[in-house]
Short mmCIF file of C-alpha atoms and ligand atoms in Angstrom, two decimals:
data_model
loop_
_atom_site.label_atom_id
_atom_site.label_comp_id
_atom_site.label_asym_id
_atom_site.label_seq_id
_atom_site.Cartn_x
_atom_site.Cartn_y
_atom_site.Cartn_z
CA UNK A 1 13.07 15.45 -19.05
CA UNK A 2 14.63 11.96 -19.11
CA UNK A 3 17.15 13.07 -21.71
CA UNK A 4 18.00 16.17 -19.70
CA UNK A 5 18.65 14.08 -16.64
CA UNK A 6 20.84 11.68 -18.59
CA UNK A 7 22.95 14.53 -19.98
CA UNK A 8 23.41 16.01 -16.55
CA UNK A 9 24.54 12.66 -15.21
CA UNK A 10 27.04 11.98 -17.99
CA UNK A 11 28.65 15.36 -17.29
CA UNK A 12 29.38 14.38 -13.73
CA UNK A 13 29.81 10.64 -14.12
CA UNK A 14 33.36 10.77 -12.70
CA UNK A 15 32.28 10.11 -9.15
CA UNK A 16 31.21 6.62 -8.09
CA UNK A 17 27.94 7.90 -6.64
CA UNK A 18 26.96 9.32 -10.01
CA UNK A 19 27.82 6.03 -11.65
CA UNK A 20 25.36 4.51 -9.23
CA UNK A 21 22.92 7.10 -10.51
CA UNK A 22 23.38 5.83 -14.07
CA UNK A 23 22.57 2.32 -12.86
CA UNK A 24 19.45 3.79 -11.41
CA UNK A 25 18.50 5.30 -14.75
CA UNK A 26 19.08 1.97 -16.46
CA UNK A 27 16.87 0.34 -13.85
CA UNK A 28 14.26 2.98 -14.51
CA UNK A 29 14.40 2.21 -18.24
CA UNK A 30 13.87 -1.47 -17.43
CA UNK A 31 10.96 -0.57 -15.18
CA UNK A 32 9.40 1.53 -17.95
CA UNK A 33 9.78 -1.46 -20.30
CA UNK A 34 8.28 -3.82 -17.73
CA UNK A 35 5.26 -1.54 -17.45
CA UNK A 36 4.50 -1.68 -21.18
CA UNK A 37 5.53 -5.31 -21.71
CA UNK A 38 3.40 -6.87 -19.01
CA UNK A 39 6.41 -7.36 -16.74
CA UNK A 40 4.68 -6.13 -13.58
CA UNK A 41 2.38 -8.17 -11.48
CA UNK A 42 0.08 -7.70 -8.49
CA UNK A 43 -0.16 -9.95 -5.42
CA UNK A 44 -2.99 -9.90 -2.91
CA UNK A 45 -2.53 -10.28 0.83
CA UNK A 46 -5.61 -11.14 2.92
CA UNK A 47 -6.88 -9.07 5.86
CA UNK A 48 -8.65 -11.01 8.57
CA UNK A 49 -11.66 -9.53 10.34
CA UNK A 50 -10.58 -10.60 13.79
CA UNK A 51 -13.98 -10.86 15.52
CA UNK A 52 -15.66 -12.96 12.79
CA UNK A 53 -12.57 -14.88 11.73
CA UNK A 54 -13.37 -14.14 8.08
CA UNK A 55 -11.29 -12.65 5.30
CA UNK A 56 -12.67 -9.16 4.75
CA UNK A 57 -10.43 -7.95 1.96
CA UNK A 58 -7.02 -7.91 0.38
CA UNK A 59 -4.15 -5.49 -0.05
CA UNK A 60 -2.81 -5.21 -3.60
CA UNK A 61 1.01 -5.27 -3.66
CA UNK A 62 2.89 -4.60 -6.86
CA UNK A 63 5.66 -6.99 -7.97
CA UNK A 64 8.46 -6.68 -10.47
CA UNK A 65 10.63 -9.51 -11.65
CA UNK A 66 13.67 -8.02 -13.36
CA UNK A 67 14.96 -10.15 -16.27
CA UNK A 68 18.50 -10.30 -14.77
CA UNK A 69 18.19 -9.29 -11.14
CA UNK A 70 15.09 -11.32 -10.35
CA UNK A 71 12.49 -10.05 -7.90
CA UNK A 72 13.07 -6.44 -6.87
CA UNK A 73 11.36 -5.20 -3.73
CA UNK A 74 8.69 -2.53 -4.18
CA UNK A 75 10.55 -0.67 -1.43
CA UNK A 76 13.27 -0.13 -4.02
CA UNK A 77 11.42 0.33 -7.28
CA UNK A 78 8.42 2.27 -5.95
CA UNK A 79 10.85 4.84 -4.52
CA UNK A 80 12.55 4.99 -7.92
CA UNK A 81 9.21 5.30 -9.69
CA UNK A 82 8.21 8.12 -7.34
CA UNK A 83 11.28 10.14 -8.22
CA UNK A 84 10.38 10.04 -11.89
CA UNK A 85 6.57 10.08 -11.76
CA UNK A 86 6.58 6.62 -13.33
CA UNK A 87 4.55 5.77 -10.23
CA UNK A 88 1.54 7.40 -11.91
CA UNK A 89 1.16 4.87 -14.78
CA UNK A 90 2.28 2.05 -12.45
CA UNK A 91 -0.45 3.08 -10.02
CA UNK A 92 -3.00 3.05 -12.84
CA UNK A 93 -1.89 -0.46 -13.76
CA UNK A 94 -2.29 -1.58 -10.13
CA UNK A 95 -5.76 0.00 -9.90
CA UNK A 96 -6.89 -1.62 -13.15
CA UNK A 97 -5.59 -4.99 -12.08
CA UNK A 98 -7.12 -4.64 -8.61
CA UNK A 99 -10.55 -3.79 -10.09
CA UNK A 100 -10.41 -6.92 -12.24
CA UNK A 101 -9.43 -8.90 -9.15
CA UNK A 102 -12.42 -7.63 -7.13
CA UNK A 103 -14.70 -8.59 -10.01
CA UNK A 104 -13.28 -12.10 -10.05
CA UNK A 105 -13.56 -12.43 -6.27
CA UNK A 106 -17.20 -11.36 -6.41
CA UNK A 107 -17.92 -13.67 -9.38
CA UNK A 108 -16.36 -16.56 -7.47
CA UNK A 109 -19.00 -16.04 -4.77
CA UNK A 110 -16.64 -14.67 -2.10
CA UNK A 111 -18.73 -13.85 0.94
CA UNK A 112 -18.57 -11.24 2.36
CA UNK A 113 -17.67 -9.38 -0.85
CA UNK A 114 -14.04 -8.44 -0.27
CA UNK A 115 -12.55 -4.96 -0.52
CA UNK A 116 -9.20 -4.35 -2.14
CA UNK A 117 -6.81 -1.81 -0.69
CA UNK A 118 -4.37 -0.12 -3.07
CA UNK A 119 -1.28 1.80 -1.97
CA UNK A 120 -1.03 5.35 -3.21
CA UNK A 121 2.09 7.43 -2.84
CA UNK A 122 2.29 11.15 -2.24
CA UNK A 123 3.41 11.70 -5.83
CA UNK A 124 0.25 10.07 -7.14
CA UNK A 125 -1.97 12.09 -4.81
CA UNK A 126 -0.69 15.31 -6.29
CA UNK A 127 -1.59 14.14 -9.77
CA UNK A 128 -4.78 15.91 -10.84
CA UNK A 129 -7.82 13.75 -11.45
CA UNK A 130 -6.47 10.68 -9.64
CA UNK A 131 -9.56 10.04 -7.55
CA UNK A 132 -11.94 10.77 -10.44
CA UNK A 133 -10.08 8.21 -12.58
CA UNK A 134 -10.23 5.64 -9.78
CA UNK A 135 -13.96 6.19 -9.37
CA UNK A 136 -14.51 5.93 -13.13
CA UNK A 137 -12.69 2.58 -13.16
CA UNK A 138 -14.68 1.22 -10.24
CA UNK A 139 -17.93 2.30 -11.90
CA UNK A 140 -16.92 0.98 -15.33
CA UNK A 141 -16.19 -2.38 -13.72
CA UNK A 142 -19.67 -2.29 -12.15
CA UNK A 143 -18.20 -2.59 -8.66
CA UNK A 144 -19.60 -1.24 -5.42
CA UNK A 145 -17.68 1.95 -4.54
CA UNK A 146 -16.88 0.50 -1.14
CA UNK A 147 -14.89 -2.32 -2.70
CA UNK A 148 -11.87 -0.08 -3.12
CA UNK A 149 -9.78 1.52 -0.39
CA UNK A 150 -6.67 3.56 -0.77
CA UNK A 151 -3.68 3.44 1.60
CA UNK A 152 -1.56 6.51 2.09
CA UNK A 153 1.84 6.16 3.74
CA UNK A 154 2.83 8.62 6.39
CA UNK A 155 5.72 10.82 5.48
CA UNK A 156 7.34 13.98 6.63
CA UNK A 157 6.14 15.64 3.49
CA UNK A 158 2.52 14.67 4.06
CA UNK A 159 0.71 17.66 2.67
CA UNK A 160 -2.25 18.19 4.99
CA UNK A 161 -4.21 20.36 2.58
CA UNK A 162 -3.80 17.92 -0.27
CA UNK A 163 -4.54 14.82 1.83
CA UNK A 164 -7.59 16.49 3.41
CA UNK A 165 -8.91 17.25 -0.10
CA UNK A 166 -8.23 13.69 -1.24
CA UNK A 167 -10.03 12.26 1.80
CA UNK A 168 -13.01 14.56 1.27
CA UNK A 169 -13.23 13.68 -2.40
CA UNK A 170 -12.92 9.96 -1.63
CA UNK A 171 -15.65 10.15 0.99
CA UNK A 172 -17.92 12.02 -1.40
CA UNK A 173 -17.46 9.10 -3.80
CA UNK A 174 -17.79 6.38 -1.16
CA UNK A 175 -14.13 5.36 -1.17
CA UNK A 176 -12.30 4.73 2.10
CA UNK A 177 -8.84 5.93 3.01
CA UNK A 178 -6.28 4.28 5.30
CA UNK A 179 -3.19 5.76 6.94
CA UNK A 180 -0.44 3.18 6.32
CA UNK A 181 2.60 2.32 8.47
CA UNK A 182 1.24 4.20 11.48
CA UNK A 183 3.83 4.60 14.18
CA UNK A 184 6.95 4.67 12.04
CA UNK A 185 9.10 7.23 10.35
CA UNK A 186 7.59 10.65 10.41
CA UNK A 187 4.40 9.54 12.05
CA UNK A 188 2.54 12.20 13.93
CA UNK A 189 -0.54 11.98 16.06
CA UNK A 190 -1.55 15.19 14.36
CA UNK A 191 -2.19 13.17 11.19
CA UNK A 192 -5.00 11.48 13.08
CA UNK A 193 -6.06 14.70 14.72
CA UNK A 194 -6.33 16.71 11.52
CA UNK A 195 -7.32 14.12 8.92
CA UNK A 196 -10.44 11.93 8.81
CA UNK A 197 -8.83 8.62 7.89
CA UNK A 198 -11.21 5.63 7.95
CA UNK A 199 -8.50 3.16 8.89
CA UNK A 200 -5.16 3.16 10.70
CA UNK A 201 -2.64 0.48 9.79
CA UNK A 202 -0.23 -0.13 12.65
CA UNK A 203 3.24 -0.91 11.35
CA UNK A 204 4.71 -4.36 11.86
CA UNK A 205 7.49 -2.91 14.02
CA UNK A 206 4.88 -2.73 16.82
CA UNK A 207 3.31 -6.14 16.33
CA UNK A 208 6.75 -7.70 16.30
CA UNK A 209 7.67 -6.04 19.59
CA UNK A 210 4.33 -6.38 21.41
CA UNK A 211 4.82 -10.08 22.22
CA UNK A 212 7.82 -9.56 24.51
CA UNK A 213 7.75 -5.89 25.30
CA UNK A 214 4.94 -4.59 27.54
CA UNK A 215 5.55 -1.01 26.42
CA UNK A 216 4.96 -1.91 22.77
CA UNK A 217 1.88 -3.87 23.76
CA UNK A 218 0.60 -0.83 25.65
CA UNK A 219 1.10 1.30 22.55
CA UNK A 220 -0.81 -1.11 20.30
CA UNK A 221 -3.57 -1.27 22.88
CA UNK A 222 -3.71 2.53 23.05
CA UNK A 223 -3.95 2.77 19.24
CA UNK A 224 -6.81 0.24 19.22
CA UNK A 225 -8.61 2.30 21.88
CA UNK A 226 -7.94 5.51 19.98
CA UNK A 227 -9.41 3.89 16.85
CA UNK A 228 -12.56 2.96 18.73
CA UNK A 229 -12.93 6.44 20.19
CA UNK A 230 -12.47 8.06 16.77
CA UNK A 231 -14.61 5.54 14.88
CA UNK A 232 -11.52 4.58 12.89
CA UNK A 233 -10.85 0.95 12.04
CA UNK A 234 -7.50 -0.46 13.12
CA UNK A 235 -5.44 -2.99 11.19
CA UNK A 236 -2.29 -4.45 12.72
CA UNK A 237 0.28 -5.54 10.14
CA UNK A 238 2.95 -8.23 10.39
CA UNK A 239 0.92 -10.86 12.28
CA UNK A 240 3.05 -13.98 11.97
CA UNK A 241 2.08 -16.15 14.96
CA UNK A 242 -1.03 -17.40 16.75
CA UNK A 243 0.26 -15.65 19.85
CA UNK A 244 0.20 -12.29 18.07
CA UNK A 245 -3.29 -12.91 16.73
CA UNK A 246 -4.50 -13.90 20.20
CA UNK A 247 -3.31 -10.53 21.49
CA UNK A 248 -5.30 -8.70 18.79
CA UNK A 249 -8.37 -10.75 19.67
CA UNK A 250 -7.99 -9.83 23.32
CA UNK A 251 -7.52 -6.13 22.49
CA UNK A 252 -10.59 -6.11 20.24
CA UNK A 253 -8.58 -5.00 17.21
CA UNK A 254 -10.60 -4.91 13.97
CA UNK A 255 -8.27 -6.47 11.41
CA UNK A 256 -5.08 -8.53 11.25
CA UNK A 257 -2.71 -8.77 8.30
CA UNK A 258 0.43 -10.87 8.07
CA UNK A 259 2.01 -14.15 7.04
CA UNK A 260 -0.07 -16.12 9.59
CA UNK A 261 -3.24 -15.04 7.78
CA UNK A 262 -1.65 -15.31 4.36
CA UNK A 263 1.30 -14.16 2.30
CA UNK A 264 0.79 -11.97 -0.75
CA UNK A 265 -0.44 -14.39 -3.43
CA UNK A 266 -1.52 -14.31 -7.05
CA UNK A 267 -5.23 -14.03 -7.77
CA UNK A 268 -5.24 -17.53 -9.26
CA UNK A 269 -3.65 -18.98 -6.14
CA UNK A 270 -6.28 -17.30 -3.99
CA UNK A 271 -9.22 -18.31 -6.15
CA UNK A 272 -7.91 -21.86 -6.39
CA UNK A 273 -7.72 -22.00 -2.62
CA UNK A 274 -11.23 -20.57 -2.14
P1 LIG B 301 2.94 -1.73 2.94
O1 LIG B 301 1.85 -1.06 2.21
O2 LIG B 301 3.08 -1.42 4.38
O3 LIG B 301 2.70 -3.28 2.70
C1 LIG B 301 2.98 -4.27 3.66
C2 LIG B 301 4.31 -4.92 3.41
O4 LIG B 301 4.60 -5.84 4.46
C3 LIG B 301 4.36 -5.76 2.13
O5 LIG B 301 5.68 -5.69 1.62
C4 LIG B 301 4.04 -7.17 2.65
O6 LIG B 301 4.50 -8.19 1.78
C5 LIG B 301 4.80 -7.14 3.96
N1 LIG B 301 4.25 -8.09 4.93
C6 LIG B 301 2.96 -8.42 5.11
N2 LIG B 301 2.79 -9.28 6.14
C7 LIG B 301 4.03 -9.51 6.63
C8 LIG B 301 4.52 -10.33 7.72
O7 LIG B 301 3.79 -11.02 8.43
N3 LIG B 301 5.86 -10.31 7.95
C9 LIG B 301 6.71 -9.57 7.18
N4 LIG B 301 8.00 -9.62 7.46
N5 LIG B 301 6.28 -8.79 6.15
C10 LIG B 301 4.96 -8.76 5.88
P2 LIG B 301 5.99 -5.43 0.09
O8 LIG B 301 4.98 -6.13 -0.76
O9 LIG B 301 7.42 -5.71 -0.09
O10 LIG B 301 5.71 -3.88 -0.07
C11 LIG B 301 6.51 -2.93 0.55
C12 LIG B 301 5.92 -1.55 0.44
O11 LIG B 301 5.95 -1.09 -0.92
C13 LIG B 301 4.45 -1.48 0.84
O12 LIG B 301 4.36 -1.41 2.25
C14 LIG B 301 4.03 -0.20 0.15
O13 LIG B 301 4.37 0.93 0.90
C15 LIG B 301 4.87 -0.22 -1.12
N6 LIG B 301 4.03 -0.70 -2.24
C16 LIG B 301 3.71 -1.98 -2.59
N7 LIG B 301 2.89 -2.00 -3.67
C17 LIG B 301 2.68 -0.70 -4.01
C18 LIG B 301 1.91 -0.05 -5.05
O14 LIG B 301 1.22 -0.67 -5.87
N8 LIG B 301 1.96 1.34 -5.09
C19 LIG B 301 2.67 2.05 -4.18
N9 LIG B 301 2.66 3.39 -4.28
N10 LIG B 301 3.40 1.48 -3.20
C20 LIG B 301 3.41 0.12 -3.11
MG1 LIG B 302 -0.06 -0.69 2.40
MG1 LIG B 303 1.99 -0.83 5.94
MG1 LIG B 304 5.27 -0.57 4.72
#
């Protein structure tokens, strides 16, 4: 399929946009190499349980340092990997690495035992056996099922049937599912209405605005209330200041995530700090 795509591109490589496309394919080749040559990495960002003031878990965030271009944002290369299904083996790498991380956190005596949330894209969800493989990994690592959560990003293409099946399967296996980036892009309240997510993650666009803008604050407050009414935990992302955290405390929000709590760090950095 790769070769086919390359041929197609060389046929039409006259236009600048297609030349850009060739750069993309080269980048994809580099990404494929990074995957097999240990060139990817995972960082962990803490989530604060607001009421207790304790770190409850971490979000695993994939990192790629390109040999020439340096650090490339996952926003860029995850999208690329999704187009080509390379996201499937990358996702497996992230899951494997995250399972090892939970084991090390537990061995280090972390209390409470932290969960690790892993991002899963729509392309991965459609891949048969994904959840079964995740569960097998968790079990093989001897971890409690509840130590892994998956985060699904909202998108226009969110396939209700597929996501409902994934959630049901996860719940049957004791794995929790979060709806990521709530409130942005193609977000719909119907996602919450039709799907039994365990957690809503409010996008940082709202936390950023809530400090100065009463309307944004009202929206965050309404989401926190909705979460309570539905029995769904609420995380607010992008918490960078004490003022923002104080607002979450006042609203009774469950979890805070952001640079104030901690930036994404390597496992060694986090264990060293513990
Ligand atoms: P996300 O899942 O919404 O992750 C949160 C993003 O916000 C991360 O960006 C994190 O570094 C950033 N962030 C956290 N706190 C703050 C803050 O206080 N201020 C600001 N300005 N930013 C903050 P990152 O690591 O660049 O990841 C971007 C997106 O890439 C993620 O958004 C997620 O959708 C995707 N992604 C990352 N890792 C993976 C992965 O392993 N698999 C998949 N499928 N997608 C991934
Ligand atoms: Mg996420
Ligand atoms: Mg998010
Ligand atoms: Mg995001």
